[in-house]
């Protein structure tokens, strides 16, 4: 218990640093010798001195030491190791807390030869017959004893020589040189030890039964008085032999490797045992975990189901994708007897890690309507993954600062060590997108990205989180309409779904600028949208209910500001008497407004006339035409009776080329004749009436268009225009100035010449006194002009069509 725990496996010691105690801290690990000096561990020193530091389950740190490690204390059959751990919250290790831990293990009886295959080094220790301490490792005077043993270095003769057997040569190293090369050497009263890092230059990779081994063939020379001893210190450790099939790990280790069996003629198995994390497992325990241990003739095989008890999963990241790997720390102990060494004990520690397997992250969204909170659970995650920040609307926010954006982050742990994160966000948080779904439903969408880091590998990955909640809380905009004597008013009270909805009249976006253009009054704020439209306007429609009533309607549509999908339609309608369309003024002036009814004939209001067809409307819109005239003009008839005089006229519509009206609206004004009015009269000789011509300037334009739609005129750069005989030419004459709705443009004469001079001869008349030339084989055709965004006053334009012709003289083309 506490921050550290320890356990033993004969000549190996294992200490585990608690993940919970050291979580989130920076650590420094040292080994303390008998004098109290602390030696800080690094990778090179650990491999040379018999130490291994690795991460076990998730963030736990595991420290292992060999009984013959550099700074262990040996006393009889017990070895003791002391380690020092410094823990700090900062990488510079300021204010670090220090923990000391000593642990002792009984190593039991030594075999004549013992081999350990650790994850970072290979170790062999052999029995030495002549006691000798490490203090006797001193240089002798150089002697010429290499005549008998040429493998030794002649120029630096020493008591101890290590000879490395390479395929191409044999290389001898003094003890000091071996230490400099990373090798570990150690002696006790009874044993000699050689420790080899896997990364040593002289290590070879050898294959046996299809399995790769790291091998170092070496001999140790020792001179005692006048006797020279040679010890075989060859070592071999498997680095391969692992296979993954059918969700099972298969680890195979060949027996009796050639480097370890040189000069041996007979073998006998003594013991085969295996376990996990230095815990030996009985056959019953292995069966409970579904492990299989096979001791066959030439190999030992272990089979472990992936995910079985004893191993653990750790987070892994591949190409940004989250996944996991199953890790298990196995060990195998094989003891055998042979005719050379007697008993050999071979202990192999193997950390096995399965290939990457992608993992799916579950995202569960639950809604707390009473608190109006979205509760989004993301996970599960393994304990080695930590949430570090959230990306909210493109901004990375640390977990501790998420509360400032309305986010509460909770971590929940499960009994198996895994965990999940719960994100609580108010529905009304700015980063939660709201969308109207229809009827009274709104969709709330949370879109954040969670960034994680793994410990201790510092891999990073992200988890996009998109959570959707449908809530029955939509408040739709509502409207009321009223009418007064001159306008239709529509007042819309906004709801909670239409913040991004835009007002449209048909397909025309209603902006403040557009409203001013049509003399509409628009008021818009966060709570209300109000619009007032004149009774006679382009966007008011009229419908005849019966002979004594007309309905005027104005409609407005709210559309989605992004998709332009139609969301809501509103309208206001008013019933009024047809008498509202006519005013009979006391001075004999009549003002009559003709309207185009819904469902009625599709007529051009600019072509409406009175009985006298020269009397045309003074004001034209797409749906109305207003006439202003005196009762004594425009073909007005009158009738008398004993009490009143009645004036009668008609608004007529003639289709072009038709002399019979297709539509007519009869109207009348009655004036009482039995009224007595006192007036002052004074006889005065009035001058004879006279008409004075008016003077002023008119701005006119004459354009030639490409098509009958009159949408695109020819540009100046396109002249002269080439046309064939009888091909249509489309002309438009427009009154540019003044912009007075009371003016009506009439064309009197129009003619064509053979040159740019309008007075040159010959000439051909296209229009004569405003009419077609009846002498022309292909008569001029007039086209009606409708109200549009370009044409505000249709009465200011005239359009006509002429067939292409040429001038002839006799039977020949006329040429100047």
JSON list of N, CA and C in Angstrom, two decimals, residues 256 267-272 295 334-338 342-344:
[
{"chain": "A", "resi": 256, "resn": "UNK", "atom": "N", "xyz": [16.92, -25.16, -26.04]},
{"chain": "A", "resi": 256, "resn": "UNK", "atom": "CA", "xyz": [18.30, -25.58, -26.30]},
{"chain": "A", "resi": 256, "resn": "UNK", "atom": "C", "xyz": [18.88, -24.85, -27.51]},
{"chain": "A", "resi": 267, "resn": "UNK", "atom": "N", "xyz": [20.44, -33.41, -23.03]},
{"chain": "A", "resi": 267, "resn": "UNK", "atom": "CA", "xyz": [19.60, -32.43, -22.35]},
{"chain": "A", "resi": 267, "resn": "UNK", "atom": "C", "xyz": [18.51, -33.16, -21.58]},
{"chain": "A", "resi": 268, "resn": "UNK", "atom": "N", "xyz": [18.07, -32.49, -20.52]},
{"chain": "A", "resi": 268, "resn": "UNK", "atom": "CA", "xyz": [16.94, -33.02, -19.77]},
{"chain": "A", "resi": 268, "resn": "UNK", "atom": "C", "xyz": [16.18, -31.85, -19.16]},
{"chain": "A", "resi": 269, "resn": "UNK", "atom": "N", "xyz": [14.88, -31.79, -19.48]},
{"chain": "A", "resi": 269, "resn": "UNK", "atom": "CA", "xyz": [14.05, -30.75, -18.88]},
{"chain": "A", "resi": 269, "resn": "UNK", "atom": "C", "xyz": [13.89, -30.99, -17.39]},
{"chain": "A", "resi": 270, "resn": "UNK", "atom": "N", "xyz": [14.02, -29.92, -16.61]},
{"chain": "A", "resi": 270, "resn": "UNK", "atom": "CA", "xyz": [13.84, -29.99, -15.17]},
{"chain": "A", "resi": 270, "resn": "UNK", "atom": "C", "xyz": [12.56, -29.28, -14.75]},
{"chain": "A", "resi": 271, "resn": "UNK", "atom": "N", "xyz": [12.32, -28.09, -15.33]},
{"chain": "A", "resi": 271, "resn": "UNK", "atom": "CA", "xyz": [11.17, -27.29, -14.89]},
{"chain": "A", "resi": 271, "resn": "UNK", "atom": "C", "xyz": [10.77, -26.32, -16.00]},
{"chain": "A", "resi": 272, "resn": "UNK", "atom": "N", "xyz": [9.49, -26.18, -16.21]},
{"chain": "A", "resi": 272, "resn": "UNK", "atom": "CA", "xyz": [8.94, -25.13, -17.07]},
{"chain": "A", "resi": 272, "resn": "UNK", "atom": "C", "xyz": [7.81, -24.47, -16.30]},
{"chain": "A", "resi": 295, "resn": "UNK", "atom": "N", "xyz": [4.59, -27.62, -23.21]},
{"chain": "A", "resi": 295, "resn": "UNK", "atom": "CA", "xyz": [6.01, -27.97, -23.17]},
{"chain": "A", "resi": 295, "resn": "UNK", "atom": "C", "xyz": [6.21, -29.11, -24.18]},
{"chain": "A", "resi": 334, "resn": "UNK", "atom": "N", "xyz": [12.63, -21.58, -17.71]},
{"chain": "A", "resi": 334, "resn": "UNK", "atom": "CA", "xyz": [12.95, -22.92, -18.22]},
{"chain": "A", "resi": 334, "resn": "UNK", "atom": "C", "xyz": [14.26, -23.38, -17.57]},
{"chain": "A", "resi": 335, "resn": "UNK", "atom": "N", "xyz": [14.19, -24.51, -16.89]},
{"chain": "A", "resi": 335, "resn": "UNK", "atom": "CA", "xyz": [15.40, -25.09, -16.28]},
{"chain": "A", "resi": 335, "resn": "UNK", "atom": "C", "xyz": [15.67, -26.44, -16.94]},
{"chain": "A", "resi": 336, "resn": "UNK", "atom": "N", "xyz": [16.95, -26.66, -17.29]},
{"chain": "A", "resi": 336, "resn": "UNK", "atom": "CA", "xyz": [17.32, -27.95, -17.86]},
{"chain": "A", "resi": 336, "resn": "UNK", "atom": "C", "xyz": [18.73, -28.35, -17.39]},
{"chain": "A", "resi": 337, "resn": "UNK", "atom": "N", "xyz": [19.00, -29.60, -17.50]},
{"chain": "A", "resi": 337, "resn": "UNK", "atom": "CA", "xyz": [20.32, -30.14, -17.16]},
{"chain": "A", "resi": 337, "resn": "UNK", "atom": "C", "xyz": [20.99, -30.63, -18.43]},
{"chain": "A", "resi": 338, "resn": "UNK", "atom": "N", "xyz": [22.30, -30.43, -18.49]},
{"chain": "A", "resi": 338, "resn": "UNK", "atom": "CA", "xyz": [23.06, -30.97, -19.62]},
{"chain": "A", "resi": 338, "resn": "UNK", "atom": "C", "xyz": [24.41, -31.47, -19.09]},
{"chain": "A", "resi": 342, "resn": "UNK", "atom": "N", "xyz": [25.56, -28.73, -16.16]},
{"chain": "A", "resi": 342, "resn": "UNK", "atom": "CA", "xyz": [24.70, -29.19, -15.08]},
{"chain": "A", "resi": 342, "resn": "UNK", "atom": "C", "xyz": [23.35, -28.51, -15.24]},
{"chain": "A", "resi": 343, "resn": "UNK", "atom": "N", "xyz": [22.99, -27.70, -14.25]},
{"chain": "A", "resi": 343, "resn": "UNK", "atom": "CA", "xyz": [21.68, -27.04, -14.30]},
{"chain": "A", "resi": 343, "resn": "UNK", "atom": "C", "xyz": [21.81, -25.63, -14.88]},
{"chain": "A", "resi": 344, "resn": "UNK", "atom": "N", "xyz": [20.95, -25.33, -15.87]},
{"chain": "A", "resi": 344, "resn": "UNK", "atom": "CA", "xyz": [20.84, -23.98, -16.43]},
{"chain": "A", "resi": 344, "resn": "UNK", "atom": "C", "xyz": [19.43, -23.47, -16.17]}
]
